[in-house]
Tab-separated table of C-alpha atoms and ligand atoms in Angstrom:
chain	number	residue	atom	x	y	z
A	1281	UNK	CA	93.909	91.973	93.030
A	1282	UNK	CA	97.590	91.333	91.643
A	1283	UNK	CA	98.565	94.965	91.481
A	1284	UNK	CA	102.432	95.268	92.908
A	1285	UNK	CA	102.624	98.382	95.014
A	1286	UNK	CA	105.481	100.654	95.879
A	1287	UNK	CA	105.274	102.546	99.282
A	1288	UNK	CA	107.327	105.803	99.692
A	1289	UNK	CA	107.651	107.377	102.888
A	1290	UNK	CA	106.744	104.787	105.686
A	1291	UNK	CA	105.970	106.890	109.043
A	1292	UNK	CA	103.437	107.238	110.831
A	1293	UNK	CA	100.681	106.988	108.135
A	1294	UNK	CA	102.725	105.202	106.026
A	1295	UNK	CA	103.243	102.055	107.580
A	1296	UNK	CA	100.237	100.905	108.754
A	1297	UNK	CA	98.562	102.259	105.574
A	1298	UNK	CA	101.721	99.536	103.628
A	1299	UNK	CA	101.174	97.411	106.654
A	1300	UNK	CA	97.115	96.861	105.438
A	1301	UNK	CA	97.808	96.238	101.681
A	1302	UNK	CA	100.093	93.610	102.515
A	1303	UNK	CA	97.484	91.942	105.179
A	1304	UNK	CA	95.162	91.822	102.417
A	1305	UNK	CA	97.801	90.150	100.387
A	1306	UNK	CA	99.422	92.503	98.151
A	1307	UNK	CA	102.946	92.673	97.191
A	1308	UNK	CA	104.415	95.872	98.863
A	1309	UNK	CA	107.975	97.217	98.410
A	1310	UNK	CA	108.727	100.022	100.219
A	1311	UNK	CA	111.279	102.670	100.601
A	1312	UNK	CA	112.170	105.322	103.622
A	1313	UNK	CA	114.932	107.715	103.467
A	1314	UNK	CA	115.089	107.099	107.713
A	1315	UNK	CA	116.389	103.554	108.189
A	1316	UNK	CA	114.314	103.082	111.481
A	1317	UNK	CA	111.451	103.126	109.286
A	1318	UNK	CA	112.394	100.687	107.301
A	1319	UNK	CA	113.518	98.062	109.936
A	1320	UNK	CA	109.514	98.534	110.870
A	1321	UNK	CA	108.647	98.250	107.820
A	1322	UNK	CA	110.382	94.512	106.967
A	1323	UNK	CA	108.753	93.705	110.246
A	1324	UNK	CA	105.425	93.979	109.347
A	1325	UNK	CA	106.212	92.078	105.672
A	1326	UNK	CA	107.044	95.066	103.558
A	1327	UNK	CA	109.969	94.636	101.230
A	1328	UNK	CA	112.190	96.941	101.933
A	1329	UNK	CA	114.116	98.637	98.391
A	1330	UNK	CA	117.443	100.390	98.696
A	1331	UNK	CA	116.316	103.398	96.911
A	1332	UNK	CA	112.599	104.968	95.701
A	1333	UNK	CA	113.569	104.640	92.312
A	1334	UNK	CA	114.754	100.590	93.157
A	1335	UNK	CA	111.013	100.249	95.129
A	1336	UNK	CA	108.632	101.225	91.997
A	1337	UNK	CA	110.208	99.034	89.507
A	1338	UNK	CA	107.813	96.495	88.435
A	1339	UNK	CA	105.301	98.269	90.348
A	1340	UNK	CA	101.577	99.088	88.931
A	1341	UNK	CA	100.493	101.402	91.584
A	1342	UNK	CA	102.988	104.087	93.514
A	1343	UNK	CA	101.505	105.416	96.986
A	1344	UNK	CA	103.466	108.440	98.648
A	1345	UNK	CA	103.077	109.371	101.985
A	1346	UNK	CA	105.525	112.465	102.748
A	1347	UNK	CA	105.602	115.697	104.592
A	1348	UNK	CA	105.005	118.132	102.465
A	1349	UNK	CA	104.581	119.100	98.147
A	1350	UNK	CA	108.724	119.942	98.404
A	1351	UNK	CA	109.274	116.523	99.093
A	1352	UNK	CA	107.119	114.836	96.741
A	1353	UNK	CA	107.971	117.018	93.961
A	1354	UNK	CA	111.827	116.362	94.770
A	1355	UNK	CA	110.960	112.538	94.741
A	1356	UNK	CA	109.304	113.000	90.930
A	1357	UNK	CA	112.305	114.603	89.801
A	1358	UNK	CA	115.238	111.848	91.182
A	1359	UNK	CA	113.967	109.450	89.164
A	1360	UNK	CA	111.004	107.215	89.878
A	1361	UNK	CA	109.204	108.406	86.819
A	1362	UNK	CA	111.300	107.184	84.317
A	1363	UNK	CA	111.980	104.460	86.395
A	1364	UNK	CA	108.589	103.272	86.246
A	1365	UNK	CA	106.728	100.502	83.810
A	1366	UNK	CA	104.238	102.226	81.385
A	1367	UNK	CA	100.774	102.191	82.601
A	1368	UNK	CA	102.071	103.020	86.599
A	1369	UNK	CA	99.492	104.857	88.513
A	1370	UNK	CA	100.948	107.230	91.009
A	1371	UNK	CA	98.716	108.244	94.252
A	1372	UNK	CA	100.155	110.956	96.345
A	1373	UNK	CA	98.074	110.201	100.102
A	1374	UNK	CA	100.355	113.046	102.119
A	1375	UNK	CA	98.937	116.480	102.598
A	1376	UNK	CA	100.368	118.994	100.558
A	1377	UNK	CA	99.392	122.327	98.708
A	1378	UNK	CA	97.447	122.233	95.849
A	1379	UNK	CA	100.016	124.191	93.432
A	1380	UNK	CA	102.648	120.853	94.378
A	1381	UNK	CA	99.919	118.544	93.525
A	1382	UNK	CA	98.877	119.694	89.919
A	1383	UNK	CA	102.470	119.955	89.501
A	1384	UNK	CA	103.346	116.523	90.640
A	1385	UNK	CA	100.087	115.241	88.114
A	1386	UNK	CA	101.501	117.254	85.690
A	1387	UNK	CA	105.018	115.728	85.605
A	1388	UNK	CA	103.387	112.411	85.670
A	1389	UNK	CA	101.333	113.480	82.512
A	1390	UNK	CA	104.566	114.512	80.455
A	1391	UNK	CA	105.882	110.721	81.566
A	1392	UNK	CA	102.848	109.444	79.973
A	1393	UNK	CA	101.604	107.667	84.058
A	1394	UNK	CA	98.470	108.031	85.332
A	1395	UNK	CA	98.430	110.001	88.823
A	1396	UNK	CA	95.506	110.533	91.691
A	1397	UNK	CA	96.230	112.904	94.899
A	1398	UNK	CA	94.578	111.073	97.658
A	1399	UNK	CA	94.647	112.669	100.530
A	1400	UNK	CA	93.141	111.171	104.023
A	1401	UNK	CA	91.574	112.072	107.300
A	1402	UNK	CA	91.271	109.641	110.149
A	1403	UNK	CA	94.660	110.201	111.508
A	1404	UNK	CA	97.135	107.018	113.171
A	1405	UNK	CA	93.966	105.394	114.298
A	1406	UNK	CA	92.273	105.485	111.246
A	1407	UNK	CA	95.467	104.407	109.158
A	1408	UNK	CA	95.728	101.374	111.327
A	1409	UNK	CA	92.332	100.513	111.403
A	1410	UNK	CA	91.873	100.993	107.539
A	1411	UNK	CA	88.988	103.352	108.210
A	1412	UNK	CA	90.591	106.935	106.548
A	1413	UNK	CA	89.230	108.608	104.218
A	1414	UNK	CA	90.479	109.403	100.659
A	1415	UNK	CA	89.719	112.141	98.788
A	1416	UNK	CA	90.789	111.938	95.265
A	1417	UNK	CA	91.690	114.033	93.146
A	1418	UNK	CA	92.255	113.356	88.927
A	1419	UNK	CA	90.751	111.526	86.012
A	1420	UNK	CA	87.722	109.043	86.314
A	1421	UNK	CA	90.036	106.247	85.104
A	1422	UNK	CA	93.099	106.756	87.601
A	1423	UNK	CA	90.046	107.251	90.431
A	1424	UNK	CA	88.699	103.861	89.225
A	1425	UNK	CA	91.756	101.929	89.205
A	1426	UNK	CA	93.078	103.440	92.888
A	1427	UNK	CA	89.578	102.388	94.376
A	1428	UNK	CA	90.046	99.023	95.207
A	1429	UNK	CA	93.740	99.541	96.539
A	1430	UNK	CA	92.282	102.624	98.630
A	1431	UNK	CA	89.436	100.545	100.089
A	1432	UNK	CA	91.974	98.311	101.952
A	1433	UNK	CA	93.225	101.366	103.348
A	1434	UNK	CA	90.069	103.365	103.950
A	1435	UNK	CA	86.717	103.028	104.839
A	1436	UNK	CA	85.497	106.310	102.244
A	1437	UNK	CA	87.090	106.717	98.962
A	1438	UNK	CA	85.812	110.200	97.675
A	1439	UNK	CA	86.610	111.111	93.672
A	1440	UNK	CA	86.325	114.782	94.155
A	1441	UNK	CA	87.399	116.418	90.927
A	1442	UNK	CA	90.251	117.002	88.357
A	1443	UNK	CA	93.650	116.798	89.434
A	1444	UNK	CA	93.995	119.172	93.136
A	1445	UNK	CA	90.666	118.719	94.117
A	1446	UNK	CA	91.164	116.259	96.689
A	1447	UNK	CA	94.350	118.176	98.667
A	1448	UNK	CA	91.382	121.330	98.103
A	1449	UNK	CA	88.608	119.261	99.979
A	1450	UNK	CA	91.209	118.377	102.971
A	1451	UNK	CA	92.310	121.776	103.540
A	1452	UNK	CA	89.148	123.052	103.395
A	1453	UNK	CA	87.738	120.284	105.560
A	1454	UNK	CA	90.469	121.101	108.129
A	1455	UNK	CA	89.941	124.992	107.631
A	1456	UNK	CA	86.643	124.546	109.032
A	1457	UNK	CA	87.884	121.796	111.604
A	1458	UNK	CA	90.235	124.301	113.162
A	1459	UNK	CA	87.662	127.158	113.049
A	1460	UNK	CA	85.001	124.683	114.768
A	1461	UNK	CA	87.668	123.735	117.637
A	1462	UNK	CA	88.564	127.495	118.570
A	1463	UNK	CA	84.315	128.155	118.359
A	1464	UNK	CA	84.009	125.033	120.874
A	1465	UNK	CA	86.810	126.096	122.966
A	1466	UNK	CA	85.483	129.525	123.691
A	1467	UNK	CA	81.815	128.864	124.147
A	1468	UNK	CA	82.917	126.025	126.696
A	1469	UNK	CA	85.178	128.818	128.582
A	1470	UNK	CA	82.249	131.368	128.260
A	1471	UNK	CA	80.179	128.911	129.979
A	1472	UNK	CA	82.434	127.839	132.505
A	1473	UNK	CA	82.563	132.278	133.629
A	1474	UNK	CA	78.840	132.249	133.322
A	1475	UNK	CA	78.195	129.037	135.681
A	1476	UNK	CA	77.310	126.904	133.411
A	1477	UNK	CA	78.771	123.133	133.818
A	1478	UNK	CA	80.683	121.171	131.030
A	1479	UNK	CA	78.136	118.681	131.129
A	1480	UNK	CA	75.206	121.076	130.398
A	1481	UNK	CA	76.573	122.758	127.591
A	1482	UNK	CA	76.996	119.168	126.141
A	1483	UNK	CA	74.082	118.231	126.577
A	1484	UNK	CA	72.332	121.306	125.028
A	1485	UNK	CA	74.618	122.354	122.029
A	1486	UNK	CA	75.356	118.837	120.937
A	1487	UNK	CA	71.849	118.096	120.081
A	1488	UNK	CA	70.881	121.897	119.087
A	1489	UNK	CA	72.297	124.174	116.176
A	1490	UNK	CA	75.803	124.160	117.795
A	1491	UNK	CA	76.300	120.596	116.998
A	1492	UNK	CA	79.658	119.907	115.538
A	1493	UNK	CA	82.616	117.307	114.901
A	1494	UNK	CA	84.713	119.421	117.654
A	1495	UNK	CA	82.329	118.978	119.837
A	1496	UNK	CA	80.267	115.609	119.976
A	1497	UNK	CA	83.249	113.739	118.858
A	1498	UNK	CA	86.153	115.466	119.948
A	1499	UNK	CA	85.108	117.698	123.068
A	1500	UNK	CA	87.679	119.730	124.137
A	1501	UNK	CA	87.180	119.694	127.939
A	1502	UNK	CA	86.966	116.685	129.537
A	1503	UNK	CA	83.738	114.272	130.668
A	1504	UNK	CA	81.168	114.519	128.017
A	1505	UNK	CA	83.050	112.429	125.092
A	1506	UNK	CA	85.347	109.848	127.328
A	1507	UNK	CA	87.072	109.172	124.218
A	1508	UNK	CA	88.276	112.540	123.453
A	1509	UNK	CA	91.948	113.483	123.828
A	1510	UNK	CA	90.725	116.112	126.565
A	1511	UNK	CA	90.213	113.094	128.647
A	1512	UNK	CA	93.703	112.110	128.427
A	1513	UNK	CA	95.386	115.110	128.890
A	1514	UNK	CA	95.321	116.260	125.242
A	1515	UNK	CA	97.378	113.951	123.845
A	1516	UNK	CA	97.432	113.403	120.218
A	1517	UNK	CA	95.159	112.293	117.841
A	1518	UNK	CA	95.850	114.956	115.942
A	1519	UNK	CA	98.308	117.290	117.065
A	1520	UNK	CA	98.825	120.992	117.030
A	1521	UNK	CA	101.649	120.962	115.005
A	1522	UNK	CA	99.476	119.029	112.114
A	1523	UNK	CA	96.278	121.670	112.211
A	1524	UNK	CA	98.904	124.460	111.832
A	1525	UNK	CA	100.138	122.994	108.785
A	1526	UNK	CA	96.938	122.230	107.027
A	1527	UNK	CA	95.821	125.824	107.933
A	1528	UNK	CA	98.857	127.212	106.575
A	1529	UNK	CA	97.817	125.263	103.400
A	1530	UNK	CA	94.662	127.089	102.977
A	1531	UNK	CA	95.869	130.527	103.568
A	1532	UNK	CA	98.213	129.727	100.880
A	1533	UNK	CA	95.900	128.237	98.948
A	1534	UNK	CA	93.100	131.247	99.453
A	1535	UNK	CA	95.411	133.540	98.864
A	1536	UNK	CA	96.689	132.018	95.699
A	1537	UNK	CA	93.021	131.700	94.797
A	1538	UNK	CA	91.749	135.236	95.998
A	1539	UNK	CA	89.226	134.193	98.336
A	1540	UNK	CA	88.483	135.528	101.594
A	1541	UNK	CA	88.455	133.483	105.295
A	1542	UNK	CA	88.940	135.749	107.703
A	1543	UNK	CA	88.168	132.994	110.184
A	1544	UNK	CA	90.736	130.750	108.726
A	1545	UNK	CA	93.753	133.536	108.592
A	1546	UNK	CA	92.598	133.674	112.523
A	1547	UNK	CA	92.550	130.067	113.274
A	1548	UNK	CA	96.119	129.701	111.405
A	1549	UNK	CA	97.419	132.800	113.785
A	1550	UNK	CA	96.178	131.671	116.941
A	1551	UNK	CA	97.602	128.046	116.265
A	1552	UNK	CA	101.281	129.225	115.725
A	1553	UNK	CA	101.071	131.000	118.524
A	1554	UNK	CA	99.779	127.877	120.193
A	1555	UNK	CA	102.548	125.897	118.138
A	1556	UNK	CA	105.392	128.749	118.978
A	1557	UNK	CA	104.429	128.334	123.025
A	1558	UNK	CA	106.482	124.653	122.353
A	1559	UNK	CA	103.113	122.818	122.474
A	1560	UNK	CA	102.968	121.825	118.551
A	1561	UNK	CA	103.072	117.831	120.193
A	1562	UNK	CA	99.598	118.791	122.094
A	1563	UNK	CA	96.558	117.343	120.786
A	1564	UNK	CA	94.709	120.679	118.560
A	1565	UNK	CA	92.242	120.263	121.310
A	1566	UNK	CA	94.006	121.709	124.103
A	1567	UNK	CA	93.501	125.043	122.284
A	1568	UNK	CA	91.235	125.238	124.350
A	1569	UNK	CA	93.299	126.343	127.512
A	1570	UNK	CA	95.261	128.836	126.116
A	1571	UNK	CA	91.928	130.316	125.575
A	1572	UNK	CA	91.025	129.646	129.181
A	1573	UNK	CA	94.151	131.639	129.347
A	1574	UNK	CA	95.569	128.497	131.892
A	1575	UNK	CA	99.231	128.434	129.281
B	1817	NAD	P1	105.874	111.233	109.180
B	1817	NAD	O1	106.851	112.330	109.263
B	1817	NAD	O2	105.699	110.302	110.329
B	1817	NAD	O3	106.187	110.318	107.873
B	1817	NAD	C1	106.703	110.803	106.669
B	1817	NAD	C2	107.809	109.849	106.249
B	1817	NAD	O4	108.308	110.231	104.958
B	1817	NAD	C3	109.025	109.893	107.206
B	1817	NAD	O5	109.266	108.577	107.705
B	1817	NAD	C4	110.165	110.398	106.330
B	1817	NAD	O6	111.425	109.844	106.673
B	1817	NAD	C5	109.697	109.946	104.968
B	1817	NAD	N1	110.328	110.622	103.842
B	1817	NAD	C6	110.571	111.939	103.672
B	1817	NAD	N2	111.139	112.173	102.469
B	1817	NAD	C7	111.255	110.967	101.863
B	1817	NAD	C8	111.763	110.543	100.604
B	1817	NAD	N3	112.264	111.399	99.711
B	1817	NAD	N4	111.719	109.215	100.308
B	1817	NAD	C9	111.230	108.323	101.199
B	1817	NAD	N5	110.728	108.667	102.408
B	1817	NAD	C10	110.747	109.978	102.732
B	1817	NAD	O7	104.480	111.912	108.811
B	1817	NAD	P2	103.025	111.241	108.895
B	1817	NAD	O8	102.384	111.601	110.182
B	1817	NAD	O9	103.131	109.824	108.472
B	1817	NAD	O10	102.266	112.111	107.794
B	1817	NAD	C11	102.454	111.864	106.407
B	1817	NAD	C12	101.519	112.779	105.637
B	1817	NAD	O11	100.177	112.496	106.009
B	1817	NAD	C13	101.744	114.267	105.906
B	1817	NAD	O12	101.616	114.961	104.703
B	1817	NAD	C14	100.650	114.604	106.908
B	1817	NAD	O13	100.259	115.972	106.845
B	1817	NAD	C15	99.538	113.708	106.446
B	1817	NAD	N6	98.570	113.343	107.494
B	1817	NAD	C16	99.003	112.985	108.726
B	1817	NAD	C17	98.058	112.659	109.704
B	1817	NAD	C18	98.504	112.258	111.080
B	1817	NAD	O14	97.635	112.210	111.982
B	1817	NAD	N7	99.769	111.931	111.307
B	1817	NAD	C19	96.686	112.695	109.404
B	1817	NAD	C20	96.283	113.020	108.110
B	1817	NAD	C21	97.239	113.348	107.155
């Protein structure tokens, strides 16, 4: 594969996501606005640019891995797309809402570049394992050509639709990720009133019709999954501050779109509540005791 990449935005995600494209040999350039980031980055053989629009020339493929649509949509306009050789795909991997995204595809259009929003799950682990997933949203021939470059990154590369539809399917996977945690969460504390130990609860709902991510995978309390954050007191994985941002996404997004989730205009309250109490760095999991009503 000699595709050159450009990498914008190397944090968290970003650099081990750079960090695996250039273990499998690609050429990576990258570019942070935070110049800690970038020291990391020229340590794990990224070549580090002195500006975004510097990193994408003679690039073929552009990944972006930022905060939020604001950001990315502010990084389109400074430059990078006219900047860029004809024929550059653009991937946007951060989370953002889905009005920013077809706008971002749509200034990419006018430049006459192809453009995919890629969103992933799998979190710091999974971007430095390359196991995330990507789910992609834009035409069959931009899906077709990220593919291969995703694969080094991910272990699932999803093409779910026209441009938007893969920042849709994240928020609504997360939507019904931070519904399923708060469900957990109570039925555990409900159990633990009515008698009934952590262990036992496990063992029934995790192979009955309670079954769920939040709970076989992730368990909120501690014991029945050792490798849940529970078990090491509930630090992130994925933290609080992350799940209220995604669920703030799809109320904005459902309410842009006139649909109704009660449940997931809930889940987004009682998260910045959690988030407001100063625990936004807690894992999403220890929801679960301000339910117990412990903080
Ligand atoms: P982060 O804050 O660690 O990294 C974002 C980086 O972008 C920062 O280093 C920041 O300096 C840089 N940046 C901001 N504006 C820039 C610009 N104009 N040019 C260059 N760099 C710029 O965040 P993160 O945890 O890496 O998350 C990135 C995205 O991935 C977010 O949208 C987040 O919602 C999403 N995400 C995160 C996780 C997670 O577990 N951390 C999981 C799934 C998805």
């Amino acid at each position: 594969m000699a595709e050159q990449i450009a990498f914008i935005g190397l944090g968290n995600m970003g650099l081990p996501m750079a960090s695996n494209l250039v273990k499998a040999g690609l050429g990576v350039t990258g570019f942070d606005v935070v110049p800690a980031a970038n020291e990391a980055a020229a340590k794990a053989g990224i070549k580090v640019a002195a500006s975004a629009v510097e990193a994408v020339k003679g690039a073929g493929i552009v990944i972006s891995m930022l905060p939020n649509g604001k950001l990315l949509l502010e990084l389109y306009g400074a430059g990078i797309l006219e900047a860029a050789a004809p024929g550059t795909l653009f991937i946007d991997s951060s989370t953002i809402d889905v009005a920013s995204a077809r706008l971002a595809h749509a200034l990419a259009d006018s430049a006459a570049l192809a453009s995919l929003d890629a969103p992933v799950s799998g979190g710091v682990g999974g971007a430095a394992a390359g196991t995330l997933t990507f789910m992609a949203g834009g035409s069959d021939d931009a899906f077709a050509r990220a593919k291969p470059v995703l694969e080094l990154m991910g272990r699932k590369i999803v093409h779910c639709g026209a441009a938007g539809s893969g920042q849709a399917a994240k928020i609504c996977n997360n939507m019904i990720l931070g519904i399923s945690m708060i469900a957990v969460g109570e039925a555990f504390v409900l159990g633990e009133k009515l008698g009934l130990s952590h262990q036992a609860l496990f063992d029934v709902a995790s192979t009955s019709s309670g079954q769920c991510w939040s709970l076989t995978t992730y368990c909120p309390v501690p014991g029945p999954v050792p490798t849940s954050p529970a078990n090491n007191d509930y630090k992130p994985g994925f933290a609080a501050a992350l799940m209220l941002k995604d669920l703030l996404l799809s109320q904005e997004a459902a309410s842009s779109a006139g649909a109704t989730t009660t449940l997931g205009k809930q889940a987004a309250e009682i998260y910045q509540q959690f988030v407001a109490s100063g625990q936004g760095g807690v894992d999403f999991s220890g929801i679960i005791n301000t339910i117990r009503g412990g903080n």
